[in-house]
Tab-separated table of C-alpha atoms and ligand atoms in Angstrom:
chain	number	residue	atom	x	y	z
K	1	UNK	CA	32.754	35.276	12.646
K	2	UNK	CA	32.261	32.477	10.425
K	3	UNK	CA	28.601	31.006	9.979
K	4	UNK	CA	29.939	27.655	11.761
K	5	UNK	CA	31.278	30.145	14.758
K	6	UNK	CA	27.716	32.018	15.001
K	7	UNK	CA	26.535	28.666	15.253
K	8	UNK	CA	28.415	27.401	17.788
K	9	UNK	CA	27.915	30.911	19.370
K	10	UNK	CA	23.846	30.342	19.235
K	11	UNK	CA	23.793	27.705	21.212
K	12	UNK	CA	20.975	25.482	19.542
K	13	UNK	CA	20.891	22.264	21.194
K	14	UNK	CA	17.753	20.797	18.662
K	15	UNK	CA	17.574	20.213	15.238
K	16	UNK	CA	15.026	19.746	12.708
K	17	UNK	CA	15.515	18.905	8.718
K	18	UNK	CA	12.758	20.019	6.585
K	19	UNK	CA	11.673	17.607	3.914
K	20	UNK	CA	10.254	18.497	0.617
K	21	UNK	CA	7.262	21.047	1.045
K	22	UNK	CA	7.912	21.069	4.745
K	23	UNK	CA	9.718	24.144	5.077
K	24	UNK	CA	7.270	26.170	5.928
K	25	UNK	CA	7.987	25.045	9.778
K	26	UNK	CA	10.304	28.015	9.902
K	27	UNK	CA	7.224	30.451	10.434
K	28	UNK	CA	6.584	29.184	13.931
K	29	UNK	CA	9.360	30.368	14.917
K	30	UNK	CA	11.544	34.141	16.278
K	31	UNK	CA	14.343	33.862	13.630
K	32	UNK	CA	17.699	34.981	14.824
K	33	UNK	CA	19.550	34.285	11.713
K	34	UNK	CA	20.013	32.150	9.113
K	35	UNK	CA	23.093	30.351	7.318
K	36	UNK	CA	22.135	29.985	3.302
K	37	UNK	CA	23.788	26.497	1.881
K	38	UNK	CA	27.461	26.808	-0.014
K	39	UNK	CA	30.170	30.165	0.269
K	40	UNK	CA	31.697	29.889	3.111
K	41	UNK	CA	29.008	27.713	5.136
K	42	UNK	CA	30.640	24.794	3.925
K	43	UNK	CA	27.312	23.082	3.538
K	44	UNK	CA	26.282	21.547	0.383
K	45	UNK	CA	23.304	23.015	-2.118
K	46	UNK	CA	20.552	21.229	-3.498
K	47	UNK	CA	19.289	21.221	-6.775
K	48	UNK	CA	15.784	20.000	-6.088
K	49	UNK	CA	13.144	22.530	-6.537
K	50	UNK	CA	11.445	22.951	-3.190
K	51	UNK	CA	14.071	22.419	-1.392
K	52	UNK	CA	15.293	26.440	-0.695
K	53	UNK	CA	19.174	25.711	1.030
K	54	UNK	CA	19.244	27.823	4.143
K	55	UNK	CA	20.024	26.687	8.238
K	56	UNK	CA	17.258	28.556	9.853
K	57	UNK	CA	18.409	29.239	13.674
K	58	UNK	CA	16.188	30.881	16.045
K	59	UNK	CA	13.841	30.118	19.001
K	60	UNK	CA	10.808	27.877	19.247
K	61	UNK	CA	8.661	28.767	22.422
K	62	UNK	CA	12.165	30.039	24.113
K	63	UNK	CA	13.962	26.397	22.974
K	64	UNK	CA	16.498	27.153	20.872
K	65	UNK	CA	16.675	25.544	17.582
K	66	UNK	CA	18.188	25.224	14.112
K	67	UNK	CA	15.875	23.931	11.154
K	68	UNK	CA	17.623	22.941	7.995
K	69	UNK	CA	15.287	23.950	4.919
K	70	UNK	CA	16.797	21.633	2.375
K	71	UNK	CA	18.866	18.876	2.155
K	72	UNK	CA	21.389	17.324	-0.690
K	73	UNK	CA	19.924	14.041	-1.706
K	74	UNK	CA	22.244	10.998	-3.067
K	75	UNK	CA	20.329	11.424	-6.382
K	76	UNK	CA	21.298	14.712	-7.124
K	77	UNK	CA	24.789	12.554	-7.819
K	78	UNK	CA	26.202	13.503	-4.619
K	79	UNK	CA	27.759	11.041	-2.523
K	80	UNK	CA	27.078	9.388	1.117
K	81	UNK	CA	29.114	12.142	2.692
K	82	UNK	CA	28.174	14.870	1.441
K	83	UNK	CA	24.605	14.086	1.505
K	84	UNK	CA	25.620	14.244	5.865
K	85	UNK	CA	27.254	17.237	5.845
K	86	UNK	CA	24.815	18.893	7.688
K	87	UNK	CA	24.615	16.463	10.366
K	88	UNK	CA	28.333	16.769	11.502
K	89	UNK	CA	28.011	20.630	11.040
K	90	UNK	CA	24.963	20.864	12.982
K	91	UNK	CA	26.773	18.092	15.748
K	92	UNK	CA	29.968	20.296	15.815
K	93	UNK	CA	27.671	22.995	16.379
K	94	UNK	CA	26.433	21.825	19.926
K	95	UNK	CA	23.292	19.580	18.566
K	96	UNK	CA	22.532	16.871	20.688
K	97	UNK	CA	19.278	16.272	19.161
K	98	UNK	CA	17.846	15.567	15.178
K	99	UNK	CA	14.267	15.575	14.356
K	100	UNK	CA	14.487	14.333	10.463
K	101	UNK	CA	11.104	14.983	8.335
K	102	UNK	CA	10.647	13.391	4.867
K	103	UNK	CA	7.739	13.034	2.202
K	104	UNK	CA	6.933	9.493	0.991
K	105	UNK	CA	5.037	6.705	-0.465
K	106	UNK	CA	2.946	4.790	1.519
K	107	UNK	CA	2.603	1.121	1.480
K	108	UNK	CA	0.528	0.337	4.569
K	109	UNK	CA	-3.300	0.352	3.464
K	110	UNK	CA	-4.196	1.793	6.993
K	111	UNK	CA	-1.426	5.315	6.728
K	112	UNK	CA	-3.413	7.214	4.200
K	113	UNK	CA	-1.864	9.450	2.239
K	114	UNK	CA	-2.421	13.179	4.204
K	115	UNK	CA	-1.017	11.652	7.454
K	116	UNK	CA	2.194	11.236	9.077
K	117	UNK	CA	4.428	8.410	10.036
K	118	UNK	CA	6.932	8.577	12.947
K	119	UNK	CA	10.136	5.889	12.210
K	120	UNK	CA	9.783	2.867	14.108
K	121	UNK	CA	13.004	1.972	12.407
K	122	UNK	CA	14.414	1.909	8.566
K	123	UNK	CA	15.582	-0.495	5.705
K	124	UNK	CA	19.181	1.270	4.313
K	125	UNK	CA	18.134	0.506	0.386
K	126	UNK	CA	20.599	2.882	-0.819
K	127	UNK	CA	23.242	0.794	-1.540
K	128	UNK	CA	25.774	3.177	0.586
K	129	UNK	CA	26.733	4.104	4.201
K	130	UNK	CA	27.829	8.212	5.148
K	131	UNK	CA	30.934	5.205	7.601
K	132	UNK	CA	32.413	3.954	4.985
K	133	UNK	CA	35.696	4.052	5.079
K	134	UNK	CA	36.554	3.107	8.664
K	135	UNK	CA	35.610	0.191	11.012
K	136	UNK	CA	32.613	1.996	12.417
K	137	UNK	CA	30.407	-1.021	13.576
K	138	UNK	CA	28.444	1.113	15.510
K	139	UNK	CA	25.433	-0.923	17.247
K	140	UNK	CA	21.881	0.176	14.703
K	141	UNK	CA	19.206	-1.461	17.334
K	142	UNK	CA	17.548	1.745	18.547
K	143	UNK	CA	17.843	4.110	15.575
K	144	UNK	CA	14.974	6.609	16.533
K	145	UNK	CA	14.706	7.227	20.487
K	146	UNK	CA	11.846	4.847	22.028
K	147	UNK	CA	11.509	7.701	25.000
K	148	UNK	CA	11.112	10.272	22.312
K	149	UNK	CA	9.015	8.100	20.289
K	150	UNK	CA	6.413	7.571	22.603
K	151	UNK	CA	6.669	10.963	23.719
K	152	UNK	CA	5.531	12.047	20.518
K	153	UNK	CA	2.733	9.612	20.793
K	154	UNK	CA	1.181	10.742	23.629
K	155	UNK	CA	2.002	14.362	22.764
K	156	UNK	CA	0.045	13.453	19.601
K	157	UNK	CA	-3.273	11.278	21.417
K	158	UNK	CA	-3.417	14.855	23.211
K	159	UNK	CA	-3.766	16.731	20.050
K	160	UNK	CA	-5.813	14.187	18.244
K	161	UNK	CA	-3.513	14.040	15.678
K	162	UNK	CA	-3.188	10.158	13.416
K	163	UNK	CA	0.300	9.577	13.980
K	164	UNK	CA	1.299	5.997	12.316
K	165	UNK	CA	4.622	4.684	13.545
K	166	UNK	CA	6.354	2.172	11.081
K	167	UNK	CA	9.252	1.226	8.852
K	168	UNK	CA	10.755	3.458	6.277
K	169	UNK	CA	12.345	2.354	3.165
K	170	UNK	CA	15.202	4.440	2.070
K	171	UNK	CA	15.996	4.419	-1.966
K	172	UNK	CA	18.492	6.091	-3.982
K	173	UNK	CA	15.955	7.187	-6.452
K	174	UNK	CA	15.147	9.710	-8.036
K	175	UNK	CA	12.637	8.003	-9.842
K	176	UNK	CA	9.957	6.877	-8.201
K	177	UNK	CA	9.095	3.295	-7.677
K	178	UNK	CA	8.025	0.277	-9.574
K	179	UNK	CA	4.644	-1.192	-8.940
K	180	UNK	CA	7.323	-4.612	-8.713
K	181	UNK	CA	9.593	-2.790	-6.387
K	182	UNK	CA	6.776	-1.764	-4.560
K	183	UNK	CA	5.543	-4.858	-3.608
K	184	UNK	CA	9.316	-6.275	-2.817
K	185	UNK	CA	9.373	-3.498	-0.508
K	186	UNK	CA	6.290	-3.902	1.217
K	187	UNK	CA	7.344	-7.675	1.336
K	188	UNK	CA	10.301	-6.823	3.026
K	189	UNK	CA	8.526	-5.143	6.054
K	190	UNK	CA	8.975	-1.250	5.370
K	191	UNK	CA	5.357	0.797	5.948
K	192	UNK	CA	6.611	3.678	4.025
K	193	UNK	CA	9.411	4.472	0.976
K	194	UNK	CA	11.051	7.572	0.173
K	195	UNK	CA	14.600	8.832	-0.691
K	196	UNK	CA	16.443	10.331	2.551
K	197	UNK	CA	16.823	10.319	6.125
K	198	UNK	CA	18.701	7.245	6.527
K	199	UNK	CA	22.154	8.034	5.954
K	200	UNK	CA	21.641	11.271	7.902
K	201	UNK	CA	19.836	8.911	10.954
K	202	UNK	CA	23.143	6.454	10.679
K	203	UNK	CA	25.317	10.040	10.469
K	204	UNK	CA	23.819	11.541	13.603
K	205	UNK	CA	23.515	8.029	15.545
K	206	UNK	CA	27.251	7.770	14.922
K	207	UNK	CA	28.002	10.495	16.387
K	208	UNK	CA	25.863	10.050	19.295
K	209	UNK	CA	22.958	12.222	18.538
K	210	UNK	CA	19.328	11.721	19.556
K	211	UNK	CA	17.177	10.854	16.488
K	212	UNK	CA	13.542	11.309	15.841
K	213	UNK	CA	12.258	11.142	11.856
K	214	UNK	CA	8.754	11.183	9.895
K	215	UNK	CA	7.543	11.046	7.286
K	216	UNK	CA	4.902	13.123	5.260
K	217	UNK	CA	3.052	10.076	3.245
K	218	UNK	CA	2.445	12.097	0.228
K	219	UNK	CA	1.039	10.045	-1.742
K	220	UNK	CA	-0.037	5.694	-2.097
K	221	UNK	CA	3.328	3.762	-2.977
K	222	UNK	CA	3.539	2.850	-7.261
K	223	UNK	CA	0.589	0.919	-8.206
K	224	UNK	CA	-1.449	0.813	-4.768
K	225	UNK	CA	-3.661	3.420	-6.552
K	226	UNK	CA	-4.783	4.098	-9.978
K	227	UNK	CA	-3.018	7.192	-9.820
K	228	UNK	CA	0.210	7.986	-11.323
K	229	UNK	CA	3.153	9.807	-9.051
K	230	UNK	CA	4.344	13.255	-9.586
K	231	UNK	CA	6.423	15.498	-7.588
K	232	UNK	CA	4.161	18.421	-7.588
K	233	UNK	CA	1.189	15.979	-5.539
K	234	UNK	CA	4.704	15.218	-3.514
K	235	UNK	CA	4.919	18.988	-2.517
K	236	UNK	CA	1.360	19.791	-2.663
K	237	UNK	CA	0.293	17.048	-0.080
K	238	UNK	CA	3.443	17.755	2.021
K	239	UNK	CA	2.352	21.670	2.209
K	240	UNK	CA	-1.236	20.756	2.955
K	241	UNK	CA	0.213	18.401	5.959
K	242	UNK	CA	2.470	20.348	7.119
K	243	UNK	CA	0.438	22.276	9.464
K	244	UNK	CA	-0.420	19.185	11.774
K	245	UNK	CA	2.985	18.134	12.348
K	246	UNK	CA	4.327	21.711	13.140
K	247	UNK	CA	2.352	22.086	16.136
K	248	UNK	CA	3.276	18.629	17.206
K	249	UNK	CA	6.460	19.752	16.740
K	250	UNK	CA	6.463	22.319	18.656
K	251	UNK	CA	4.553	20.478	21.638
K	252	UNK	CA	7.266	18.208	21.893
K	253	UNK	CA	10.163	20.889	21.273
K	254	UNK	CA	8.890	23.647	24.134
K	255	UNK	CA	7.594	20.861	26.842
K	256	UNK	CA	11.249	19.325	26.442
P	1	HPA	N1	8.594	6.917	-3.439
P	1	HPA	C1	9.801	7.418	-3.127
P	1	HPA	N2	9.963	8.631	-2.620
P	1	HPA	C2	8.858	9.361	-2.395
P	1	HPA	C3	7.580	8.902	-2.681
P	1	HPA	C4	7.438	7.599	-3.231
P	1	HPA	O1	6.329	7.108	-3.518
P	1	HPA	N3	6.698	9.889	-2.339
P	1	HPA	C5	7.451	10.903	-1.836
P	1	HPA	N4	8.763	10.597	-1.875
């Protein structure tokens, strides 16, 4: 059977993408089996350390599930498409629903860095679109699922857990911001800036999928802090988060 077959086979109906240092998600839950990135998957590979290339399918309180561990990013000099491949694979698959998790800058002075941020909705700053090509004009008003959305909310009052919700900026990187970029951002409305989940969200959204995405704010947005930006405080703060959002996570995914 090919991995796209035992996919189709398993049955998952949810998916999650795991952002940079988020992968760890994959503990919470009985592992089946897992699909690594490139052979005969068809799925792309990333070249970004901390991003490990493996679909992780398996069971989340008795839901079943497939988390990505890894994603291609349009920086890594890979284009709109393939940077969605996983979205129509997981959507031929049986997925009807995409919970997208990202690290990023923030540029709200109340979303500390440590906490999360659920999408209210996104600025495409990439440049690109995973449509192009045909006359896909699909309607972009309700990107990330208001009845999910303030499911989560509640679901995360209950746990006590700061959830922000706000507007992500999504770059082409992959280097980090401008102190002048990041204040053309903020001026342009976004909460939050980081280098994914958009074209994926527009991907899955074309194709009908339910979307859900947040982000891991890693660290404050270039020049909102004396601090300079590295990706190891990226992957270090994301790790250190990762724990909250997890059991939100799965809250949401076994009471659904
Ligand atoms: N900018 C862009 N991408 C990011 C950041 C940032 O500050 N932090 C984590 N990913």
């Amino acid at each position: 059977m090919s991995p796209a077959e035992q996919a189709e086979k398993f049955g998952a109906e949810l998916a999650i993408v795991l952002g940079s240092g988020l992968g760890s998600f994959v503990d919470r839950m009985d592992i089946a089996f897992d699909v690594p990135y490139g052979g005969n998957s068809g799925l792309p590979v990333s070249s970004v350390p901390g991003h490990a290339g493996r679909l992780v399918f398996g069971t989340l309180g008795g839901v079943r599930i497939a988390a990505a561990q890894g994603r291609v990013h349009l920086y890594e000099g890979r284009s709109a498409a393939d940077v969605t491949t996983g979205v129509r694979w997981l959507a031929a698959a049986g997925v009807k629903r995409l919970i997208l998790t990202n690290a990023a800058g923030s540029l709200n002075p109340h979303f500390p860095p440590g906490q999360w941020m659920m999408l209210s909705d996104h600025l495409n700053l990439t440049g690109t679109s995973p449509l192009l090509g045909g006359p896909n004009f699909i309607d972009m008003t309700r990107v990330y699922c208001p009845e999910w959305r303030s499911r989560f909310l509640d679901l995360a009052g209950q746990r006590g857990l700061p959830l922000h919700e706000g507007v992500y900026a999504g770059l082409l990187g992959p280097q980090y911001e401008t102190p002048a970029e990041v204040r053309m951002i903020r001026s342009l409305g976004a909460d939050a800036v980081g280098m994914s989940t958009v074209l994926e969200a527009i991907q899955a959204r074309a194709l009908g999928l339910q979307v859900a995405a947040f982000s891991c704010l890693t660290n404050w947005g270039a020049g909102l802090s004396p601090d300079l930006l590295s990706h190891a405080e990226v992957m270090e703060t994301g790790h250190s988060s990762a724990a909250a959002l997890a059991a939100l996570l799965e809250d949401a995914i076994t009471a659904s």
